[in-house]
PDB file of C-alpha atoms in Angstrom:
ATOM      1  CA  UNK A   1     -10.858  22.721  34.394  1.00  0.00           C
ATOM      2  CA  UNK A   2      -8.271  21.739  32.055  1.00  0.00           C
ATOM      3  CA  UNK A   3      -7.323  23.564  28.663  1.00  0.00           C
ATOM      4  CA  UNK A   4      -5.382  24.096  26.236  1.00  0.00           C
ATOM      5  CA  UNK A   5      -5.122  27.404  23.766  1.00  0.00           C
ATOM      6  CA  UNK A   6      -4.159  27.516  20.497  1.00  0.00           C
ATOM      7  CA  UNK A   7      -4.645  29.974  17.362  1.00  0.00           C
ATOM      8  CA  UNK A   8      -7.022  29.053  15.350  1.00  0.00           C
ATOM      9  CA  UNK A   9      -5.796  29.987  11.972  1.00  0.00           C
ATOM     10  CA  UNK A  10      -2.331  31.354  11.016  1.00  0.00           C
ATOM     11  CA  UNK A  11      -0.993  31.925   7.211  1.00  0.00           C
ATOM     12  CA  UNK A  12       2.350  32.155   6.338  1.00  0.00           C
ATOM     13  CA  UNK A  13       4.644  32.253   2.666  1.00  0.00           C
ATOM     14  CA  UNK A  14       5.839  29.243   0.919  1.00  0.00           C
ATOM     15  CA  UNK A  15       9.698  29.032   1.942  1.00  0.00           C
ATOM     16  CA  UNK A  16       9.022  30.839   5.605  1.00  0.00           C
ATOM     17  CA  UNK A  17       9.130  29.827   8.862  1.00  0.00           C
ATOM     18  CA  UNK A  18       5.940  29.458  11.120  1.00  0.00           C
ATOM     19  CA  UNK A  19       5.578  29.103  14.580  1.00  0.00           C
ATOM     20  CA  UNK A  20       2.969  27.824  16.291  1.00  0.00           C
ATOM     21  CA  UNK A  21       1.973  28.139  19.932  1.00  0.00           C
ATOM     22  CA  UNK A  22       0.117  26.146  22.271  1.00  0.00           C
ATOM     23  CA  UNK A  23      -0.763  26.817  26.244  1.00  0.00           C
ATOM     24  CA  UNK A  24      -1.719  24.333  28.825  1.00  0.00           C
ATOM     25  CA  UNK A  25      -3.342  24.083  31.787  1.00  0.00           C
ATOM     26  CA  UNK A  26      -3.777  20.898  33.283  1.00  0.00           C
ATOM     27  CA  UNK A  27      -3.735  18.647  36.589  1.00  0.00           C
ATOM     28  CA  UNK A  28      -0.428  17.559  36.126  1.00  0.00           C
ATOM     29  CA  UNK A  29       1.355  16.841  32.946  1.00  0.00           C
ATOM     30  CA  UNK A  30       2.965  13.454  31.543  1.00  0.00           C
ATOM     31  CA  UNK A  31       3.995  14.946  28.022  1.00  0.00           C
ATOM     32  CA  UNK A  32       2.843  16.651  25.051  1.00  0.00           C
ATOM     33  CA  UNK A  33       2.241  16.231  21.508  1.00  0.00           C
ATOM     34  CA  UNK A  34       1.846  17.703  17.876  1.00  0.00           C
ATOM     35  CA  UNK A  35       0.089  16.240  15.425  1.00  0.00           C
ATOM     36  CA  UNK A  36      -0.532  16.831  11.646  1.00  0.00           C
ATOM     37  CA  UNK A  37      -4.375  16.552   9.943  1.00  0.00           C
ATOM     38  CA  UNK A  38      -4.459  17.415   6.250  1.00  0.00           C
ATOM     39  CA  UNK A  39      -7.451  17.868   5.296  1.00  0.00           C
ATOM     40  CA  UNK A  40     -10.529  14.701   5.110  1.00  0.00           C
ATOM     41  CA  UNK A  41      -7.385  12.673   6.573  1.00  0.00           C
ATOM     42  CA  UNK A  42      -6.128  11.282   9.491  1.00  0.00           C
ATOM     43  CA  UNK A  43      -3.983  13.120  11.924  1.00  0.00           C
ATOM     44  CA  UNK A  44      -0.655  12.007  11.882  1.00  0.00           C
ATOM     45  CA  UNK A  45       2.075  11.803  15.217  1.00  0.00           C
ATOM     46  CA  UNK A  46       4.750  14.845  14.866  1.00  0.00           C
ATOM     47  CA  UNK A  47       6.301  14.821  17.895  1.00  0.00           C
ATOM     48  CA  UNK A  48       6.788  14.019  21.060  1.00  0.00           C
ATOM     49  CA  UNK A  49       8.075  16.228  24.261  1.00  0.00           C
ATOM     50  CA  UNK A  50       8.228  15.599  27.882  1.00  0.00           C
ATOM     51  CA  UNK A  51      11.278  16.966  28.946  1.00  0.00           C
ATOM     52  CA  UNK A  52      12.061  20.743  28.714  1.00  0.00           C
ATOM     53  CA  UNK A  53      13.581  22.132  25.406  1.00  0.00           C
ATOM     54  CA  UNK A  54      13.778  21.717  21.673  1.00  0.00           C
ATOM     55  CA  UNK A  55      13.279  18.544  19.837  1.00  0.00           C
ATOM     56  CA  UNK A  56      14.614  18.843  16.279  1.00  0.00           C
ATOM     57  CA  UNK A  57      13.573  16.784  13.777  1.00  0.00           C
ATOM     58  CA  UNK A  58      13.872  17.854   9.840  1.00  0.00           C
ATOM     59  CA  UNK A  59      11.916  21.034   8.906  1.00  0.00           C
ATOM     60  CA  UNK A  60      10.237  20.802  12.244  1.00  0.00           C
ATOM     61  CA  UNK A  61      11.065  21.608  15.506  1.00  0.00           C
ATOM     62  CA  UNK A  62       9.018  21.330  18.708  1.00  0.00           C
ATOM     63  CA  UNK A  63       9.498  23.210  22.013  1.00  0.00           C
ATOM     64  CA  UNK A  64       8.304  22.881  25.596  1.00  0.00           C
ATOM     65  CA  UNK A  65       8.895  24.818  28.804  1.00  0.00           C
ATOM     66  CA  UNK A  66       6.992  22.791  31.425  1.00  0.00           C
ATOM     67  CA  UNK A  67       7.618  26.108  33.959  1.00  0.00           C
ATOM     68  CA  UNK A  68       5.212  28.152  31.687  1.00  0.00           C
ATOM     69  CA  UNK A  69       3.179  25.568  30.527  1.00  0.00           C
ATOM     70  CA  UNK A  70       3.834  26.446  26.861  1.00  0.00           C
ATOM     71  CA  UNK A  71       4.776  24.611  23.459  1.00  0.00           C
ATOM     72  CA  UNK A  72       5.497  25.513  20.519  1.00  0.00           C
ATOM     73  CA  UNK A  73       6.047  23.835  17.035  1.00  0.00           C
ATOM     74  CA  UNK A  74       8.210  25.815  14.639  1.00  0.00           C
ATOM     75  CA  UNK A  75       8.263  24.729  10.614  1.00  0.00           C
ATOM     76  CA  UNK A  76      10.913  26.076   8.595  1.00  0.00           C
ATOM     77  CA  UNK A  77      11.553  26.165   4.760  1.00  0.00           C
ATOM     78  CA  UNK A  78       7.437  25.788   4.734  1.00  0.00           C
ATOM     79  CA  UNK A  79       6.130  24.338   1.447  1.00  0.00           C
ATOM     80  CA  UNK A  80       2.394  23.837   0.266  1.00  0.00           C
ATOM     81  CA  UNK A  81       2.365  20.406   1.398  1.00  0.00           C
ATOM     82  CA  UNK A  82       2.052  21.710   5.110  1.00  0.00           C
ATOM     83  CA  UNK A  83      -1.066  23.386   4.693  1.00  0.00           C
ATOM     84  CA  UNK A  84      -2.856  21.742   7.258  1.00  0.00           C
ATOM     85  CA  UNK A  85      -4.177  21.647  10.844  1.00  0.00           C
ATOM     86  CA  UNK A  86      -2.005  21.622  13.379  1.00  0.00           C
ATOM     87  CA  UNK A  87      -3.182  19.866  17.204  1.00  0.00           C
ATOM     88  CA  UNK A  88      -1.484  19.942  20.110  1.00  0.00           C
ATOM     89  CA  UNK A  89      -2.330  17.714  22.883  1.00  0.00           C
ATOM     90  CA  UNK A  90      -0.831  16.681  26.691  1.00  0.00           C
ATOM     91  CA  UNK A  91      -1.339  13.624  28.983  1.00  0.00           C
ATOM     92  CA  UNK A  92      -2.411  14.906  32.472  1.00  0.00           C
ATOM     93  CA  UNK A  93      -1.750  13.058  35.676  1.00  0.00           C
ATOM     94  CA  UNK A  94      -3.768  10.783  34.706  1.00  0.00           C
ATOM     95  CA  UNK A  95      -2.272  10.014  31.184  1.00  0.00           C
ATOM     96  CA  UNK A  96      -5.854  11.314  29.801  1.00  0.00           C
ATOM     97  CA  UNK A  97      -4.899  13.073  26.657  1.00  0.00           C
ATOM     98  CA  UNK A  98      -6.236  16.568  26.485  1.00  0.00           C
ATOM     99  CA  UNK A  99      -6.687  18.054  23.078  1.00  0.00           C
ATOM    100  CA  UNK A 100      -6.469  21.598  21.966  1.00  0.00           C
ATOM    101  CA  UNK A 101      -9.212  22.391  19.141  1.00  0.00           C
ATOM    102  CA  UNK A 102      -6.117  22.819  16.243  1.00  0.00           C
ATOM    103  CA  UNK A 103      -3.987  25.560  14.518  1.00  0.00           C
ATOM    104  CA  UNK A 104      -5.392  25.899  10.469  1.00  0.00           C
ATOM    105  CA  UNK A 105      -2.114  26.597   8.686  1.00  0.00           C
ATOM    106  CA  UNK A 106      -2.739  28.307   5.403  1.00  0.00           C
ATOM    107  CA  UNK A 107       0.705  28.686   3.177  1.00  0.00           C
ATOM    108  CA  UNK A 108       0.409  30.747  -0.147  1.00  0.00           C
ATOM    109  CA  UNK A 109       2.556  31.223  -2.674  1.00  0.00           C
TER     110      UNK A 109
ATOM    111  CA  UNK B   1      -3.976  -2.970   4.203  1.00  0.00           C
ATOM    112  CA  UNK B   2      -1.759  -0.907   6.894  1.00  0.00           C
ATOM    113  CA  UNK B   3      -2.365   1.403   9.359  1.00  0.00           C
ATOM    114  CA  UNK B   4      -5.937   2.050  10.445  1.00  0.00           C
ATOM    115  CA  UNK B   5      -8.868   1.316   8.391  1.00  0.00           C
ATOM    116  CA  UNK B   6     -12.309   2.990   8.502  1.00  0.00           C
ATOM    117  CA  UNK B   7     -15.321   2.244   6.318  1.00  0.00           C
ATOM    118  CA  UNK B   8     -17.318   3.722   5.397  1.00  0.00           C
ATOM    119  CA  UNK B   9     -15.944   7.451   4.884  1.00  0.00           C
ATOM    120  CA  UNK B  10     -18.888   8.577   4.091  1.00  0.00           C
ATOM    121  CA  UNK B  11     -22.442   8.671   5.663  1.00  0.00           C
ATOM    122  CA  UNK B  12     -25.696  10.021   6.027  1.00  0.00           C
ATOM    123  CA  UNK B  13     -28.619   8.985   7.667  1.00  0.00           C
ATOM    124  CA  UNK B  14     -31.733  10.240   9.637  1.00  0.00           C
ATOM    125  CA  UNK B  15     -32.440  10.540  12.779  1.00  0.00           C
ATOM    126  CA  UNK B  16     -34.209   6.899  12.604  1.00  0.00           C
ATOM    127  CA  UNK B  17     -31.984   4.708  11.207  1.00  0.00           C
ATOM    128  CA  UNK B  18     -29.579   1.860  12.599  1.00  0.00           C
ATOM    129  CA  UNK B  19     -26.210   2.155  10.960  1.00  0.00           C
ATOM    130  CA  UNK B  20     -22.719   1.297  11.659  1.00  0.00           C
ATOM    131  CA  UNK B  21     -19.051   2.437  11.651  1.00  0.00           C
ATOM    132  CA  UNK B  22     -16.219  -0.152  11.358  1.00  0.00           C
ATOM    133  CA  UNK B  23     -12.773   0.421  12.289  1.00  0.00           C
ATOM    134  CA  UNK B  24      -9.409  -2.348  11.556  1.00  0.00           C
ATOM    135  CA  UNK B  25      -6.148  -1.818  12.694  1.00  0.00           C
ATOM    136  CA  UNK B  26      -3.571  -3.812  11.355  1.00  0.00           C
ATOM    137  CA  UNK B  27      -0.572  -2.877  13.527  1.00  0.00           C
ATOM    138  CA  UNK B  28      -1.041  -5.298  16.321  1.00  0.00           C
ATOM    139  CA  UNK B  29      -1.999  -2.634  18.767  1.00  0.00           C
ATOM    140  CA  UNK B  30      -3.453  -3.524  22.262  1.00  0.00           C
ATOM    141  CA  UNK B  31      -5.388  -0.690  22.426  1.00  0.00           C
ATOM    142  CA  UNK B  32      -8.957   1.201  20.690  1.00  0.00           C
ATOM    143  CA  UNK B  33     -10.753   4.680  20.758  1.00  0.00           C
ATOM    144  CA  UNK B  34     -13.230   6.620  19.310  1.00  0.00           C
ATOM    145  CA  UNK B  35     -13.165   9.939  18.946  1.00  0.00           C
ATOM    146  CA  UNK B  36     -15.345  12.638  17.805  1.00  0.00           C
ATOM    147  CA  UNK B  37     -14.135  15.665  15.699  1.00  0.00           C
ATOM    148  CA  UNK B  38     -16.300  18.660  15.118  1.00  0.00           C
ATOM    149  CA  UNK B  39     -15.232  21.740  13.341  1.00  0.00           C
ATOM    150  CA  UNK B  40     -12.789  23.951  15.481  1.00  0.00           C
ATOM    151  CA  UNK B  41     -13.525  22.362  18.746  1.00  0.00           C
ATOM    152  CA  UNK B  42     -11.021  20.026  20.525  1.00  0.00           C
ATOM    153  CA  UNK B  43     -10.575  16.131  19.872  1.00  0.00           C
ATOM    154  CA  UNK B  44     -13.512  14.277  21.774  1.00  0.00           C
ATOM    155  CA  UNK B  45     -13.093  10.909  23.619  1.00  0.00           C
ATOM    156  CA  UNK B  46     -15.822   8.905  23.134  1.00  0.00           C
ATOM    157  CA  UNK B  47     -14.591   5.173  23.996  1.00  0.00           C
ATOM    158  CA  UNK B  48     -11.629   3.608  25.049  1.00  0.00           C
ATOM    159  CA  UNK B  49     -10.817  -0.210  24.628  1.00  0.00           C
ATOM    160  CA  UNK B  50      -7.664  -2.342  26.169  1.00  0.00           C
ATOM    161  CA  UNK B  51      -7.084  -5.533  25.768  1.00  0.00           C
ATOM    162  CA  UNK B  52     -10.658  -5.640  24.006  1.00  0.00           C
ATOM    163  CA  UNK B  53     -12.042  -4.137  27.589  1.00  0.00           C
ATOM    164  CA  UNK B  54     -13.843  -0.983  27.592  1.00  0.00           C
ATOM    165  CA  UNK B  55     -12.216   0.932  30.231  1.00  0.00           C
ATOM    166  CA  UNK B  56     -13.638   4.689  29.749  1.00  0.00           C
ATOM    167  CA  UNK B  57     -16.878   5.720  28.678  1.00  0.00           C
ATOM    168  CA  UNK B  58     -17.207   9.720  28.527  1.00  0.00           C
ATOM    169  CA  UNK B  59     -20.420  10.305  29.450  1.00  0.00           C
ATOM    170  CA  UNK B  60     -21.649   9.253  25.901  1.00  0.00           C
ATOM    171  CA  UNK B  61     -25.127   9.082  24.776  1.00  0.00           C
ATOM    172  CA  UNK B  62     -26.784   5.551  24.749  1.00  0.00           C
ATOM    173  CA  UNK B  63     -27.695   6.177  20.821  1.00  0.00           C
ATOM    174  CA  UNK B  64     -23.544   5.268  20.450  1.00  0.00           C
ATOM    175  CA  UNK B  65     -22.816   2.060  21.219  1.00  0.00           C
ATOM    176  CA  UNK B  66     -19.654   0.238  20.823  1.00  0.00           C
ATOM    177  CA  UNK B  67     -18.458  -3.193  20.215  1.00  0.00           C
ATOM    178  CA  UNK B  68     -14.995  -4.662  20.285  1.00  0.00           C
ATOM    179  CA  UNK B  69     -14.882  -8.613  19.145  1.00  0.00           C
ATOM    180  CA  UNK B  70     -10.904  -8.326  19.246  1.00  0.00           C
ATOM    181  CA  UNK B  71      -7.822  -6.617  19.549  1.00  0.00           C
ATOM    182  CA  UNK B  72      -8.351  -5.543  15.510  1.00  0.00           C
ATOM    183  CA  UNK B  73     -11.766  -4.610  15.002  1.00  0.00           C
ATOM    184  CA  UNK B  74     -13.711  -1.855  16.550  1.00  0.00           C
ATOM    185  CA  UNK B  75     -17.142  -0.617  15.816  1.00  0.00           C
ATOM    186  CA  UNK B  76     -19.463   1.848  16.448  1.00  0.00           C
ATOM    187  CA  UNK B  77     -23.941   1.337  16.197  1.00  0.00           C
ATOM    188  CA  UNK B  78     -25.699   4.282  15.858  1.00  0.00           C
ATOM    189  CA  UNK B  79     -29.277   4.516  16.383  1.00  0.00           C
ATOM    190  CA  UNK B  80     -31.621   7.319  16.691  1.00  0.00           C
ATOM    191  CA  UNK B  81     -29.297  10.245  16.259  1.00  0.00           C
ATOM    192  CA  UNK B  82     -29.451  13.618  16.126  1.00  0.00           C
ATOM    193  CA  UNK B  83     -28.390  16.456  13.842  1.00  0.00           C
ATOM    194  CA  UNK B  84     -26.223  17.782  16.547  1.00  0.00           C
ATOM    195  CA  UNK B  85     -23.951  13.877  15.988  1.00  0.00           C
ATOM    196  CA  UNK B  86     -22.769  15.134  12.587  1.00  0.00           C
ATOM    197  CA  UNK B  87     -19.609  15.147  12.783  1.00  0.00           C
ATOM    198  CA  UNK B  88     -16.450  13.360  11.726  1.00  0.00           C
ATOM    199  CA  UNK B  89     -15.830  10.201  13.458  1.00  0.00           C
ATOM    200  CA  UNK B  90     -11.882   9.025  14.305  1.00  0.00           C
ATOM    201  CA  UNK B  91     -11.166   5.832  14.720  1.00  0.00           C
ATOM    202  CA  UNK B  92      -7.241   5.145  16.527  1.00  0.00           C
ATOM    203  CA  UNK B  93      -5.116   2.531  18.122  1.00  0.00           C
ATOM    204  CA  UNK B  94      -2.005   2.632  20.107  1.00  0.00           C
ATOM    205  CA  UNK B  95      -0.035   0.257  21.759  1.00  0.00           C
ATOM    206  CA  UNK B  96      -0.035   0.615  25.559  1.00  0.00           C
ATOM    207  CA  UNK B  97       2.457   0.116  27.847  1.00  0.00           C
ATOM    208  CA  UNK B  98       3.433   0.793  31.504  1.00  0.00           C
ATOM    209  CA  UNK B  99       4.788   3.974  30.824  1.00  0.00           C
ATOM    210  CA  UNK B 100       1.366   4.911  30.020  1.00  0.00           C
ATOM    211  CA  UNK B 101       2.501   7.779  27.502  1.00  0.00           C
ATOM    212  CA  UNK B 102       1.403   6.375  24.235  1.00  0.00           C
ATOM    213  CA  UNK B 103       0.945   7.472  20.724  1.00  0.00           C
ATOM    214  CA  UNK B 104      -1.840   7.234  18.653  1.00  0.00           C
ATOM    215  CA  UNK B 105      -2.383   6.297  15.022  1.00  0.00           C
ATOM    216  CA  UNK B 106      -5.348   7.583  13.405  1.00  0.00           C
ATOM    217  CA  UNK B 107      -7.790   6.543  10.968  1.00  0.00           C
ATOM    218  CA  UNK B 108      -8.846   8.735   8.634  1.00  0.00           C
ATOM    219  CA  UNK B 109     -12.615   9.098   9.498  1.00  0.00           C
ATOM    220  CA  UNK B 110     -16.403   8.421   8.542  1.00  0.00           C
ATOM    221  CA  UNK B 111     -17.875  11.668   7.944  1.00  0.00           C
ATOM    222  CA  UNK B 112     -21.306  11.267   9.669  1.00  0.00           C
ATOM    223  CA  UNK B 113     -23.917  13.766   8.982  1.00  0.00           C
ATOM    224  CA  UNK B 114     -27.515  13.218  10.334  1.00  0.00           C
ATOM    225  CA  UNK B 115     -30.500  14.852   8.096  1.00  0.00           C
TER     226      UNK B 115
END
């Protein structure tokens, strides 16, 4: 079956950096993505990867070695604003979009 | 309005009512899902619609049913459910091309929960 694995909760300190991992297994891949839910809102589109390496992109940074089937989104200088859930998700073979069930980042003071 | 729309957030209902979610995007996507989002499990698909075609249906009970009059309204009817439906229901839209990677923007939900 397909899956993908990601912590379920993580804290960190305001001003920090967090990373946050995500493994896949799935028939075939055709990208993967991070997205941002705050909490009763929608989940907004963080990035985008599809080719190895590290996208860069303000505070945040995403990562992905296709070889290990692994991802990671990194947040640096983390303020209270990014307290949120964090979901990773990949397009199989099929472009199907398989979720993982979401990282709870919890940032105190 | 911009974005994705969802009314109402908020609902409750038992398990004999008739009720429905409504769901407007206003970024002249080709493209509409439902999804279903229950605490710390993954994203579900529930319903796909392209070009106002439904083109997946998971496996979804026949108390869900879903209508799509155009490319910028999407609905769900809900009839008969069960406590086990609670749940937060996500509305999205995307813009598909032949690439087929897309990305999705997101309403912001209609917390359903079924007494």
């Amino acid at each position: 079956g397909q899956n993908i694995d990601q912590p379920t909760e993580m804290t960190a300190t305001e001003g920090a950096i967090v990373q946050i991992n995500c493994t896949y297994q799935t028939s075939g891949f055709n990208g993967l993505f991070w997205y941002q839910q705050h909490a009763g809102e929608a989940p907004t589109f963080l990035s985008y990867n599809v080719l190895d390496g590290l996208e860069e992109k303000g505070r945040f940074s995403s990562f992905l070695s296709r070889s290990k089937g692994y991802s990671y989104l990194l947040l640096k200088e983390l303020q209270m604003k990014d307290s949120a859930s964090y979901l990773c998700a990949v397009f199989d073979s099929n472009y199907q979009l398989i979720w993982g069930a979401g990282t709870k980042l919890i940032i105190k003071p | 309005e911009t974005g994705v729309t969802q009314t109402p957030r908020h609902l409750v209902m038992g398990m004999t009512n008739k009720k429905s979610l409504k769901c407007e995007q206003h970024l002249g996507h080709n493209a509409m899902y439902w999804y279903k989002q229950s605490a710390k499990k993954p994203l579900e698909l529930m319903f796909v619609y392209s070009l106002e075609e439904r083109v997946e249906n998971n496996s979804v009970p026949s108390r869900f049913s879903p209508e799509c009059p155009n490319s910028s309204h999407l609905f769900l009817h809900l009839h008969t459910l069960q406590p086990e439906d609670s749940a937060l229901y996500l509305c999205a839209s995307s813009q598909v091309s032949g690439s087929g990677a897309n990305v999705l923007t997101f309403g912001a939900g209609s917390r359903l929960t079924v007494l």
